């Protein structure tokens, strides 16, 4: 397969074609890449929020150091006025937990040592990300109650829920708008995953505690370099990129984003090479 790709590269280099990553193409129906960009450093976390108001919610996330056992807790309502970047120990890996005022969710792993780089903002409808968890307006219903990712006060207590997205070292706490859309940051490093987390809890009458949620579900279509929009980044994506450059495939807006591997605003043979190099690491 690598030999075939190398032969195809020679042909593409001879053709010398290049396509602007901003060329007019069909919009992807699920995900819109916005112009907002940020750059981070390795061994840092950056905390952003979308459409959140100070409703008193205790929703956030916890990082547990796997070596040190030290716990770091971050509540999104503390970062409403401005994002926050925090430098973390360089020799540590972490477990990510979701948290509410009265409960914590399950854990996934986080390594910040190579998490620095460029991130772009994405706009998406929650029900397109997971229609089994989210309704069209972005809410979630279970056990007779509809959660909206705020603190919901009732006569005998409250319901509470949290939603956030994590890609590399960037965490975005979000509340869907009235149409069920959210915006969050994703890494532009090849094969760096994009995940979402939810947690649902309550303290009503004699009942309190967690009500389940989703712990680090990967949004595969947003993993950078996943040009064919399947479940992984591999040699098939490099092959599809070559087909596109040869005029034998068409890309929508999301695929155009993934295809600009070296982030120079153009799609050409250098992106094929950059993708191959990333896959070989």
XYZ file of N, CA and C in Angstrom:
843
model
N 0.833 -1.204 0.000
C 0.000 0.000 0.000
C 0.867 1.252 0.000
N 1.937 1.285 0.828
C 2.807 2.461 0.869
C 3.482 2.690 -0.477
N 3.868 1.582 -1.174
C 4.505 1.727 -2.474
C 3.539 2.335 -3.471
N 2.281 1.881 -3.446
C 1.267 2.419 -4.346
C 1.037 3.897 -4.081
N 1.012 4.272 -2.815
C 0.825 5.676 -2.465
C 1.994 6.510 -2.969
N 3.213 5.985 -2.845
C 4.388 6.722 -3.309
C 4.331 6.940 -4.815
N 3.901 5.932 -5.561
C 3.770 6.077 -7.007
C 2.742 7.144 -7.341
N 1.628 7.120 -6.618
C 0.583 8.118 -6.850
C 1.081 9.518 -6.521
N 1.923 9.628 -5.510
C 2.474 10.930 -5.139
C 3.324 11.511 -6.262
N 4.096 10.659 -6.914
C 4.924 11.137 -8.021
C 4.048 11.732 -9.111
N 2.938 11.051 -9.411
C 2.026 11.546 -10.441
C 1.398 12.866 -10.034
N 1.033 12.978 -8.774
C 0.419 14.211 -8.292
C 1.413 15.362 -8.314
N 2.648 15.090 -7.941
C 3.666 16.144 -7.947
C 3.924 16.637 -9.371
N 3.854 15.705 -10.321
C 4.045 16.098 -11.711
C 2.905 16.993 -12.173
N 1.696 16.688 -11.703
C 0.532 17.505 -12.064
C 0.620 18.877 -11.427
N 1.158 18.931 -10.196
C 1.404 20.209 -9.533
C 0.151 20.942 -9.117
N -0.976 20.248 -8.995
C -2.227 20.917 -8.662
C -2.340 21.245 -7.189
N -3.121 22.275 -6.897
C -3.414 22.654 -5.514
C -4.791 23.282 -5.479
N -5.506 23.049 -4.387
C -6.853 23.585 -4.221
C -6.889 24.397 -2.948
N -7.506 25.555 -2.983
C -7.658 26.364 -1.778
C -8.592 25.671 -0.813
N -8.201 25.625 0.469
C -9.060 25.009 1.481
C -10.310 25.836 1.712
N -10.329 27.067 1.225
C -11.487 27.940 1.387
C -12.354 27.994 0.135
N -12.077 27.128 -0.836
C -12.866 27.116 -2.063
C -14.323 26.786 -1.752
N -15.215 27.287 -2.601
C -16.647 27.060 -2.383
C -16.963 25.584 -2.574
N -17.489 24.953 -1.543
C -17.846 23.539 -1.592
C -19.161 23.348 -0.850
N -19.722 22.164 -0.966
C -20.963 21.834 -0.285
C -20.736 21.788 1.226
N -21.613 22.432 1.974
C -21.494 22.461 3.425
C -21.830 21.093 4.015
N -21.011 20.615 4.932
C -21.332 19.393 5.661
C -22.580 19.617 6.486
N -23.490 18.661 6.497
C -24.790 18.859 7.139
C -24.729 18.802 8.659
N -23.678 18.250 9.225
C -23.618 18.060 10.677
C -22.684 19.033 11.393
N -21.585 19.410 10.760
C -20.560 20.185 11.458
C -20.102 21.370 10.618
N -20.010 22.525 11.277
C -19.526 23.738 10.619
C -18.242 24.190 11.300
N -17.166 24.304 10.540
C -15.897 24.796 11.064
C -15.921 26.318 11.026
N -15.771 26.947 12.177
C -15.818 28.398 12.278
C -14.413 28.986 12.151
N -14.340 30.287 11.998
C -13.047 30.937 11.758
C -12.230 31.141 13.029
N -12.864 31.011 14.192
C -12.177 31.254 15.456
C -11.105 30.196 15.708
N -9.878 30.640 16.013
C -8.762 29.739 16.273
C -8.049 30.147 17.559
N -7.470 29.177 18.233
C -6.620 29.443 19.386
C -5.375 28.563 19.270
N -4.321 28.948 19.970
C -3.095 28.157 20.013
C -2.720 27.921 21.464
N -2.402 26.682 21.804
C -2.050 26.334 23.177
C -0.655 25.722 23.220
N -0.142 25.556 24.432
C 1.152 24.929 24.653
C 0.953 23.543 25.253
N 1.973 22.703 25.118
C 1.943 21.403 25.774
C 1.832 21.581 27.286
N 1.256 20.584 27.943
C 1.131 20.559 29.404
C 0.317 21.731 29.951
N -0.682 22.144 29.190
C -1.627 23.150 29.680
C -3.042 22.670 29.421
N -3.977 23.189 30.212
C -5.388 23.042 29.892
C -5.965 24.438 29.693
N -6.913 24.541 28.788
C -7.606 25.796 28.526
C -9.097 25.553 28.688
N -9.761 26.426 29.428
C -11.173 26.243 29.759
C -11.993 27.348 29.111
N -12.960 26.946 28.293
C -13.861 27.870 27.615
C -15.303 27.485 27.941
N -16.209 28.421 27.710
C -17.634 28.131 27.883
C -18.403 28.641 26.674
N -19.562 28.026 26.453
C -20.463 28.476 25.393
C -21.885 28.558 25.936
N -22.487 29.729 25.804
C -23.899 29.956 26.132
C -24.217 29.645 27.591
N -23.244 29.737 28.456
C -23.467 29.478 29.876
C -23.742 30.782 30.607
N -24.644 30.714 31.564
C -24.923 31.841 32.443
C -24.690 31.379 33.872
N -24.522 32.317 34.774
C -24.262 31.963 36.170
C -25.559 31.551 36.846
N -25.937 30.298 36.611
C -27.176 29.770 37.179
C -26.942 29.062 38.508
N -25.705 29.100 38.996
C -25.409 28.413 40.244
C -25.030 26.964 40.062
N -24.926 26.504 38.822
C -24.600 25.109 38.565
C -23.203 24.775 39.059
N -23.072 23.592 39.624
C -21.774 23.111 40.082
C -21.114 22.193 39.092
N -21.539 22.253 37.819
C -21.023 21.352 36.804
C -19.625 21.705 36.344
N -18.796 20.688 36.149
C -17.436 20.899 35.683
C -16.734 19.577 35.473
N -15.419 19.579 35.669
C -14.655 18.348 35.512
C -13.535 18.305 36.539
N -13.056 17.102 36.779
C -11.969 16.855 37.721
C -10.859 16.117 36.990
N -9.613 16.525 37.237
C -8.448 15.804 36.739
C -7.715 15.197 37.922
N -7.521 13.893 37.885
C -6.753 13.198 38.914
C -5.396 12.799 38.349
N -4.308 13.240 38.981
C -2.974 12.853 38.550
C -2.746 11.371 38.765
N -2.354 10.655 37.724
C -2.173 9.209 37.840
C -0.947 8.843 38.665
N 0.087 9.689 38.658
C 1.283 9.429 39.455
C 1.169 10.032 40.849
N 0.806 11.290 40.898
C 0.817 12.018 42.173
C -0.429 11.790 43.008
N -1.537 11.431 42.350
C -2.800 11.322 43.064
C -3.429 12.670 43.374
N -2.805 13.756 42.922
C -3.329 15.092 43.192
C -4.575 15.343 42.361
N -5.561 15.982 42.966
C -6.841 16.242 42.302
C -6.988 17.722 41.980
N -7.422 17.999 40.735
C -7.673 19.365 40.275
C -9.140 19.444 39.844
N -9.875 20.390 40.406
C -11.307 20.509 40.116
C -11.596 21.858 39.474
N -12.372 21.831 38.384
C -12.686 23.051 37.644
C -14.191 23.118 37.392
N -14.823 24.183 37.861
C -16.258 24.391 37.701
C -16.464 25.466 36.635
N -17.271 25.173 35.634
C -17.368 26.059 34.475
C -17.905 27.445 34.808
N -18.764 27.568 35.816
C -19.328 28.884 36.131
C -18.245 29.874 36.580
N -17.082 29.360 36.965
C -15.979 30.238 37.374
C -15.220 30.832 36.185
N -15.587 30.417 34.964
C -14.859 30.865 33.772
C -15.795 31.490 32.740
N -16.889 32.081 33.200
C -17.871 32.654 32.285
C -17.382 33.943 31.645
N -16.689 34.778 32.395
C -16.291 36.089 31.884
C -15.082 36.028 30.968
N -14.230 35.034 31.159
C -13.024 34.922 30.333
C -12.502 33.495 30.401
N -11.917 33.004 29.295
C -11.313 31.670 29.340
C -10.092 31.668 30.242
N -9.671 30.494 30.604
C -8.537 30.351 31.525
C -7.580 29.302 30.979
N -6.285 29.607 30.986
C -5.263 28.640 30.627
C -4.413 28.359 31.856
N -4.223 27.075 32.146
C -3.547 26.657 33.370
C -2.401 25.718 33.003
N -1.222 25.997 33.514
C -0.066 25.132 33.283
C -0.089 23.976 34.272
N 0.067 22.763 33.739
C 0.018 21.554 34.549
C 1.408 20.917 34.619
N 1.644 20.018 35.589
C 2.935 19.331 35.685
C 3.275 18.596 34.389
N 4.534 18.643 33.990
C 4.943 18.093 32.695
C 5.176 16.587 32.719
N 5.230 15.985 33.893
C 5.529 14.557 33.991
C 4.320 13.748 34.431
N 3.129 14.265 34.188
C 1.924 13.644 34.728
C 0.927 13.296 33.631
N 0.175 12.233 33.846
C -1.011 11.908 33.059
C -2.208 11.970 34.003
N -3.420 12.057 33.417
C -4.586 12.331 34.246
C -5.763 11.427 33.890
N -6.646 11.298 34.852
C -7.969 10.739 34.627
C -8.967 11.887 34.638
N -9.878 11.916 33.647
C -10.907 12.949 33.565
C -12.197 12.413 34.168
N -12.771 13.177 35.084
C -14.073 12.864 35.672
C -15.041 14.013 35.390
N -16.295 13.686 35.165
C -17.328 14.717 35.173
C -17.735 14.965 36.616
N -18.203 16.177 36.913
C -18.639 16.434 38.285
C -19.812 17.402 38.315
N -20.668 17.185 39.304
C -21.773 18.068 39.650
C -21.660 18.387 41.131
N -22.596 19.172 41.636
C -22.545 19.530 43.056
C -22.591 18.311 43.949
N -23.353 17.279 43.519
C -23.588 16.140 44.403
C -23.107 14.811 43.841
N -22.364 14.823 42.735
C -21.962 13.540 42.156
C -20.776 13.714 41.218
N -20.141 12.572 40.892
C -19.069 12.526 39.897
C -19.315 11.354 38.972
N -18.865 11.510 37.701
C -19.037 10.451 36.716
C -17.770 9.656 36.511
N -17.817 8.716 35.560
C -16.699 7.824 35.284
C -15.507 8.533 34.690
N -14.478 7.770 34.371
C -13.187 8.383 34.037
C -12.639 7.930 32.692
N -11.888 8.825 32.043
C -11.095 8.503 30.860
C -9.708 9.119 31.033
N -8.766 8.723 30.175
C -7.378 9.158 30.318
C -7.090 10.447 29.548
N -6.111 11.216 30.040
C -5.680 12.449 29.388
C -4.167 12.575 29.497
N -3.512 12.818 28.366
C -2.070 13.058 28.311
C -1.856 14.413 27.642
N -1.296 15.362 28.380
C -1.137 16.729 27.885
C 0.231 17.009 27.274
N 1.104 16.020 27.246
C 2.491 16.274 26.855
C 2.640 16.695 25.390
N 1.707 16.269 24.536
C 1.739 16.665 23.124
C 0.426 17.328 22.718
N -0.249 17.936 23.672
C -1.582 18.499 23.407
C -1.544 19.911 22.850
N -0.392 20.569 22.894
C -0.306 21.938 22.400
C -0.456 22.022 20.893
N -0.882 23.191 20.418
C -1.040 23.392 18.983
C -2.250 24.237 18.666
N -2.679 24.167 17.417
C -3.815 24.964 16.959
C -5.129 24.220 17.185
N -6.121 24.973 17.629
C -7.484 24.467 17.794
C -8.431 25.393 17.037
N -9.481 24.815 16.459
C -10.492 25.614 15.774
C -11.849 25.354 16.419
N -12.742 26.321 16.248
C -14.076 26.198 16.836
C -15.029 25.535 15.842
N -15.862 24.642 16.371
C -16.849 23.908 15.581
C -18.250 24.239 16.096
N -19.198 24.331 15.189
C -20.604 24.498 15.548
C -21.343 23.235 15.130
N -22.154 22.686 16.045
C -22.854 21.438 15.761
C -24.162 21.378 16.536
N -25.081 20.596 16.025
C -26.352 20.346 16.700
C -26.199 19.075 17.528
N -26.568 19.135 18.797
C -26.344 17.999 19.689
C -27.034 16.734 19.203
N -28.224 16.858 18.658
C -28.941 15.668 18.200
C -28.272 15.033 16.983
N -27.422 15.780 16.273
C -26.631 15.182 15.198
C -25.425 14.439 15.758
N -24.922 14.898 16.889
C -23.800 14.215 17.532
C -24.250 12.879 18.109
N -25.371 12.881 18.813
C -25.916 11.640 19.363
C -27.425 11.777 19.539
N -28.209 11.337 18.552
C -29.669 11.449 18.649
C -30.272 10.576 19.737
N -29.519 9.597 20.223
C -30.034 8.743 21.289
C -29.973 9.416 22.658
N -29.126 10.437 22.794
C -29.018 11.131 24.074
C -29.684 12.500 24.054
N -29.634 13.175 22.910
C -30.102 14.559 22.854
C -31.317 14.700 21.949
N -32.290 15.497 22.407
C -33.433 15.860 21.576
C -33.037 16.967 20.607
N -33.947 17.309 19.702
C -33.659 18.322 18.694
C -33.297 19.671 19.309
N -33.870 19.987 20.467
C -33.561 21.268 21.124
C -32.363 21.177 22.065
N -31.693 20.024 22.082
C -30.480 19.860 22.871
C -30.678 19.370 24.287
N -31.910 19.133 24.697
C -32.165 18.649 26.053
C -32.058 17.127 26.104
N -32.094 16.607 27.327
C -32.028 15.161 27.554
C -33.079 14.788 28.594
N -33.862 13.763 28.314
C -34.919 13.347 29.234
C -34.638 11.949 29.764
N -34.716 11.805 31.080
C -34.629 10.488 31.701
C -35.368 10.517 33.029
N -35.949 9.390 33.375
C -36.691 9.238 34.634
C -37.725 10.343 34.822
N -38.354 10.739 33.722
C -39.441 11.700 33.804
C -39.027 13.153 33.907
N -37.733 13.439 33.867
C -37.287 14.832 33.948
C -36.464 15.194 32.718
N -36.636 16.424 32.228
C -35.880 16.922 31.083
C -34.763 17.842 31.565
N -33.541 17.424 31.329
C -32.355 18.192 31.728
C -31.935 19.134 30.599
N -31.489 20.337 30.969
C -31.064 21.318 29.958
C -29.658 21.868 30.220
N -28.881 21.177 31.055
C -27.479 21.516 31.341
C -27.326 22.833 32.094
N -28.309 23.086 32.951
C -28.249 24.160 33.935
C -28.706 23.571 35.267
N -28.685 24.378 36.305
C -29.264 23.994 37.591
C -30.741 24.371 37.561
N -31.627 23.389 37.752
C -33.073 23.587 37.658
C -33.688 23.402 39.049
N -34.102 24.507 39.648
C -34.648 24.475 41.004
C -36.116 24.063 40.979
N -36.474 23.129 41.852
C -37.864 22.698 42.018
C -38.237 22.840 43.494
N -39.478 22.514 43.836
C -39.995 22.756 45.177
C -39.140 22.118 46.265
N -38.748 20.873 46.073
C -38.042 20.137 47.122
C -36.541 19.993 46.873
N -35.982 20.786 45.956
C -34.552 20.661 45.694
C -34.176 21.166 44.315
N -33.353 20.389 43.604
C -32.904 20.829 42.282
C -32.458 19.638 41.438
N -32.488 19.851 40.129
C -31.878 18.960 39.150
C -30.674 19.691 38.555
N -29.667 18.931 38.182
C -28.445 19.553 37.684
C -27.815 18.665 36.615
N -27.213 19.287 35.619
C -26.551 18.525 34.556
C -25.406 19.340 33.983
N -24.470 18.652 33.374
C -23.311 19.318 32.774
C -22.989 18.647 31.448
N -22.555 19.454 30.500
C -22.106 18.994 29.193
C -20.801 19.707 28.878
N -19.790 18.937 28.491
C -18.572 19.592 28.021
C -17.882 18.755 26.955
N -17.044 19.435 26.193
C -16.279 18.820 25.116
C -14.798 18.939 25.449
N -14.054 17.886 25.137
C -12.613 17.877 25.405
C -11.887 17.401 24.162
N -10.898 18.170 23.758
C -10.016 17.776 22.666
C -8.618 18.223 23.057
N -7.690 17.276 23.198
C -6.370 17.630 23.705
C -6.496 18.272 25.067
N -5.921 19.462 25.225
C -5.978 20.141 26.509
C -7.051 21.204 26.610
N -7.969 21.268 25.649
C -9.001 22.305 25.654
C -10.346 21.707 26.051
N -10.954 22.305 27.076
C -12.259 21.891 27.587
C -13.261 23.019 27.333
N -14.403 22.691 26.751
C -15.450 23.681 26.504
C -16.732 23.230 27.186
N -17.128 23.948 28.239
C -18.418 23.699 28.861
C -19.497 24.377 28.049
N -20.617 23.695 27.810
C -21.609 24.231 26.884
C -23.035 24.012 27.375
N -23.877 24.970 27.035
C -25.328 24.856 27.161
C -25.889 25.083 25.764
N -26.685 24.158 25.219
C -27.199 24.344 23.863
C -28.081 25.575 23.750
N -28.059 26.217 22.568
C -28.963 27.339 22.350
C -30.377 26.807 22.119
N -31.311 27.688 21.820
C -32.717 27.291 21.717
C -32.979 26.314 20.580
N -32.053 26.223 19.636
C -32.191 25.294 18.519
C -31.365 24.028 18.697
N -30.731 23.891 19.864
C -29.977 22.683 20.147
C -28.552 22.681 19.644
N -28.005 23.861 19.314
C -26.634 23.953 18.807
C -25.649 24.330 19.911
N -24.416 23.875 19.741
C -23.322 24.233 20.640
C -22.101 24.579 19.797
N -21.136 25.248 20.429
C -19.855 25.545 19.794
C -18.738 25.148 20.749
N -17.680 24.554 20.202
C -16.587 24.066 21.042
C -15.322 23.952 20.205
N -14.180 23.828 20.890
C -12.881 23.788 20.217
C -12.396 22.355 20.000
N -11.729 22.151 18.842
C -11.187 20.835 18.505
C -9.745 20.985 18.032
N -8.942 19.962 18.290
C -7.529 19.971 17.915
C -7.352 19.759 16.417
N -6.319 20.404 15.848
C -5.976 20.189 14.440
C -4.717 19.336 14.302
N -4.436 18.516 15.307
C -3.360 17.537 15.192
C -3.956 16.215 14.717
N -3.267 15.582 13.764
C -3.774 14.357 13.167
C -4.048 13.297 14.229
N -5.245 12.739 14.166
C -5.681 11.622 15.010
C -5.852 11.989 16.477
N -5.907 13.283 16.816
C -6.235 13.683 18.181
C -7.748 13.691 18.332
N -8.246 12.971 19.296
C -9.684 12.745 19.407
C -10.427 13.971 19.922
N -11.731 13.977 19.652
C -12.672 14.963 20.183
C -13.745 14.175 20.923
N -13.984 14.520 22.180
C -14.896 13.746 23.020
C -15.908 14.655 23.700
N -17.079 14.089 23.985
C -18.030 14.850 24.795
C -18.383 14.066 26.050
N -18.732 14.812 27.094
C -19.045 14.249 28.402
C -20.363 14.845 28.893
N -21.179 14.036 29.546
C -22.382 14.531 30.215
C -22.512 13.870 31.577
N -23.183 14.547 32.463
C -23.508 13.994 33.783
C -24.848 14.588 34.210
N -25.701 13.738 34.781
C -27.027 14.157 35.226
C -27.189 13.795 36.695
N -27.680 14.738 37.485
C -27.840 14.489 38.908
C -29.028 15.233 39.476
N -29.357 14.906 40.713
C -30.489 15.547 41.375
C -30.326 15.502 42.880
N -31.006 16.408 43.526
C -31.138 16.432 44.980
C -32.545 16.933 45.255
N -33.485 16.016 45.230
C -34.906 16.346 45.340
C -35.525 15.493 46.432
N -36.055 16.148 47.461
C -36.648 15.410 48.566
C -35.634 14.504 49.228
N -35.953 13.225 49.282
C -35.066 12.251 49.909
C -34.125 11.580 48.913
N -34.172 12.022 47.663
C -33.360 11.405 46.613
C -32.252 12.348 46.175
N -31.025 11.838 46.117
C -29.908 12.655 45.645
C -28.864 11.761 45.003
N -27.976 12.392 44.228
C -26.883 11.646 43.623
C -26.867 11.779 42.121
N -26.041 10.952 41.482
C -25.880 10.999 40.039
C -26.957 10.225 39.322
N -27.246 10.663 38.114
C -28.259 9.995 37.307
C -27.725 9.480 35.995
N -26.430 9.166 35.946
C -25.843 8.640 34.726
C -25.336 9.734 33.814
N -24.875 9.335 32.647
C -24.332 10.273 31.672
C -23.401 9.558 30.718
N -22.692 10.333 29.922
C -21.771 9.798 28.924
C -20.364 10.238 29.269
N -19.462 9.281 29.332
C -18.107 9.594 29.771
C -17.123 9.472 28.618
N -16.856 10.587 27.964
C -15.831 10.603 26.934
C -16.172 9.853 25.674
N -17.348 10.116 25.121
C -17.709 9.498 23.842
C -17.024 10.255 22.705
N -16.317 9.516 21.863
C -15.560 10.164 20.789
C -16.472 10.568 19.641
N -16.243 11.784 19.122
C -16.947 12.274 17.940
C -16.005 12.038 16.766
N -16.111 10.863 16.155
C -15.112 10.409 15.194
C -14.970 11.339 13.990
N -16.063 11.918 13.536
C -16.006 12.762 12.339
C -15.181 14.029 12.551
N -14.896 14.362 13.805
C -14.113 15.559 14.091
C -12.655 15.262 14.417
N -12.267 13.987 14.419
C -10.861 13.640 14.623
C -10.070 14.103 13.409
N -9.117 14.999 13.615
C -8.472 15.655 12.478
C -7.737 14.656 11.591
N -7.936 14.805 10.279
C -7.357 13.896 9.301
C -8.297 12.787 8.875
N -9.471 12.695 9.503
C -10.443 11.654 9.160
C -11.220 12.087 7.915
N -10.549 12.053 6.792
C -11.090 12.619 5.555
C -12.304 11.850 5.058
N -12.307 10.532 5.209
C -13.463 9.770 4.740
C -14.577 9.681 5.779
N -14.390 10.350 6.913
C -15.431 10.516 7.941
C -15.934 9.183 8.489
N -15.007 8.215 8.637
C -15.407 6.950 9.243
C -14.982 6.945 10.710
N -14.482 5.825 11.216
C -14.202 5.709 12.643
C -12.718 5.791 12.997
N -11.851 6.082 12.024
C -10.430 6.159 12.346
C -9.694 6.925 11.258
N -8.471 7.351 11.587
C -7.591 7.993 10.612
C -6.543 6.969 10.202
N -6.480 6.647 8.918
C -5.551 5.617 8.464
C -5.178 5.847 7.003
N -4.539 4.853 6.391
C -4.041 4.989 5.026
C -5.169 5.223 4.035
N -6.384 4.809 4.368
C -7.508 5.044 3.464
C -7.782 6.535 3.284
N -7.510 7.314 4.322
C -7.701 8.761 4.214
C -6.663 9.377 3.280
N -5.432 8.892 3.357
C -4.393 9.375 2.445
C -4.729 9.015 1.003
N -5.256 7.815 0.798
C -5.629 7.391 -0.552
C -6.764 8.245 -1.103
N -7.753 8.549 -0.250
C -8.874 9.381 -0.690
C -8.404 10.791 -1.032
N -7.458 11.303 -0.261
C -6.922 12.631 -0.547
C -6.236 12.654 -1.914
N -5.513 11.605 -2.236
C -4.892 11.523 -3.560
C -5.942 11.475 -4.661
N -7.014 10.737 -4.418
C -8.093 10.676 -5.408
C -8.691 12.059 -5.633
N -8.856 12.809 -4.547
C -9.405 14.160 -4.661
C -8.484 15.051 -5.496
N -7.192 14.985 -5.219
C -6.238 15.821 -5.945
C -6.126 15.418 -7.413
N -6.478 14.174 -7.708
C -6.466 13.703 -9.093
C -7.780 13.992 -9.809
N -8.738 14.578 -9.090
C -10.032 14.897 -9.690
C -11.015 13.754 -9.687
N -10.752 12.725 -8.877
C -11.610 11.544 -8.862
C -12.470 11.430 -7.610
N -12.548 12.496 -6.823
C -13.397 12.504 -5.627
C -13.808 13.941 -5.337
N -14.953 14.101 -4.696
C -15.431 15.409 -4.277
C -15.500 15.455 -2.755
N -15.156 16.600 -2.175
C -15.167 16.776 -0.724
C -16.211 17.811 -0.331
N -16.836 17.585 0.834
C -17.668 18.635 1.413
C -16.795 19.508 2.315
N -17.410 20.466 2.993
C -16.639 21.443 3.771
C -15.856 20.802 4.908
N -16.411 19.779 5.551
C -15.705 19.125 6.650
C -14.511 18.340 6.128
N -14.680 17.678 5.008
C -13.567 16.940 4.416
C -12.457 17.884 3.950
N -12.840 19.052 3.445
C -11.832 20.046 3.054
C -11.011 20.489 4.266
N -11.685 20.657 5.388
C -10.982 21.005 6.636
C -9.983 19.917 7.008
N -10.425 18.668 6.989
C -9.541 17.559 7.356
C -8.380 17.402 6.376
N -8.605 17.747 5.116
C -7.594 17.506 4.085
C -6.431 18.489 4.148
N -6.638 19.648 4.756
C -5.559 20.643 4.856
C -4.673 20.290 6.051
N -3.944 19.211 5.913
C -3.191 18.632 7.023
C -2.156 19.599 7.581
N -1.447 20.307 6.718
C -0.399 21.211 7.210
C -0.918 22.615 7.514
N -2.216 22.821 7.393
C -2.892 24.050 7.832
C -2.341 25.306 7.144
N -2.043 25.185 5.842
C -1.527 26.350 5.118
C -2.578 26.994 4.220
N -3.828 26.523 4.303
C -4.901 27.103 3.504
C -5.018 26.542 2.105
N -4.162 25.588 1.755
C -4.201 24.949 0.440
C -4.199 23.436 0.629
N -4.787 22.748 -0.347
C -4.790 21.285 -0.323
C -3.994 20.804 -1.526
N -2.881 20.142 -1.246
C -2.004 19.683 -2.324
C -1.217 18.465 -1.858
N -0.206 18.092 -2.649
C 0.544 16.876 -2.362
C 1.280 16.957 -1.026
N 1.607 18.166 -0.577
C 2.273 18.304 0.721
C 1.383 17.799 1.860
N 0.074 17.917 1.683
C -0.837 17.412 2.711
C -0.851 15.887 2.735
N -0.739 15.273 1.573
C -0.640 13.806 1.524
C 0.606 13.351 2.274
N 1.716 14.013 2.004
C 2.970 13.667 2.676
C 2.865 13.878 4.180
N 2.270 15.002 4.584
C 2.127 15.291 6.015
C 1.251 14.255 6.701
N 0.203 13.813 6.020
C -0.673 12.797 6.608
C 0.054 11.464 6.724
N 0.780 11.079 5.697
C 1.554 9.839 5.757
C 2.571 9.874 6.894
N 3.250 10.999 7.040
C 4.242 11.119 8.112
C 3.588 10.993 9.478
N 2.427 11.617 9.643
C 1.727 11.540 10.927
C 1.279 10.116 11.220
N 0.847 9.400 10.194
C 0.389 8.026 10.391
C 1.535 7.084 10.720
N 2.738 7.431 10.302
C 3.891 6.556 10.547
C 4.521 6.788 11.912
N 4.132 7.848 12.608
C 4.724 8.152 13.917
C 4.220 7.186 14.984
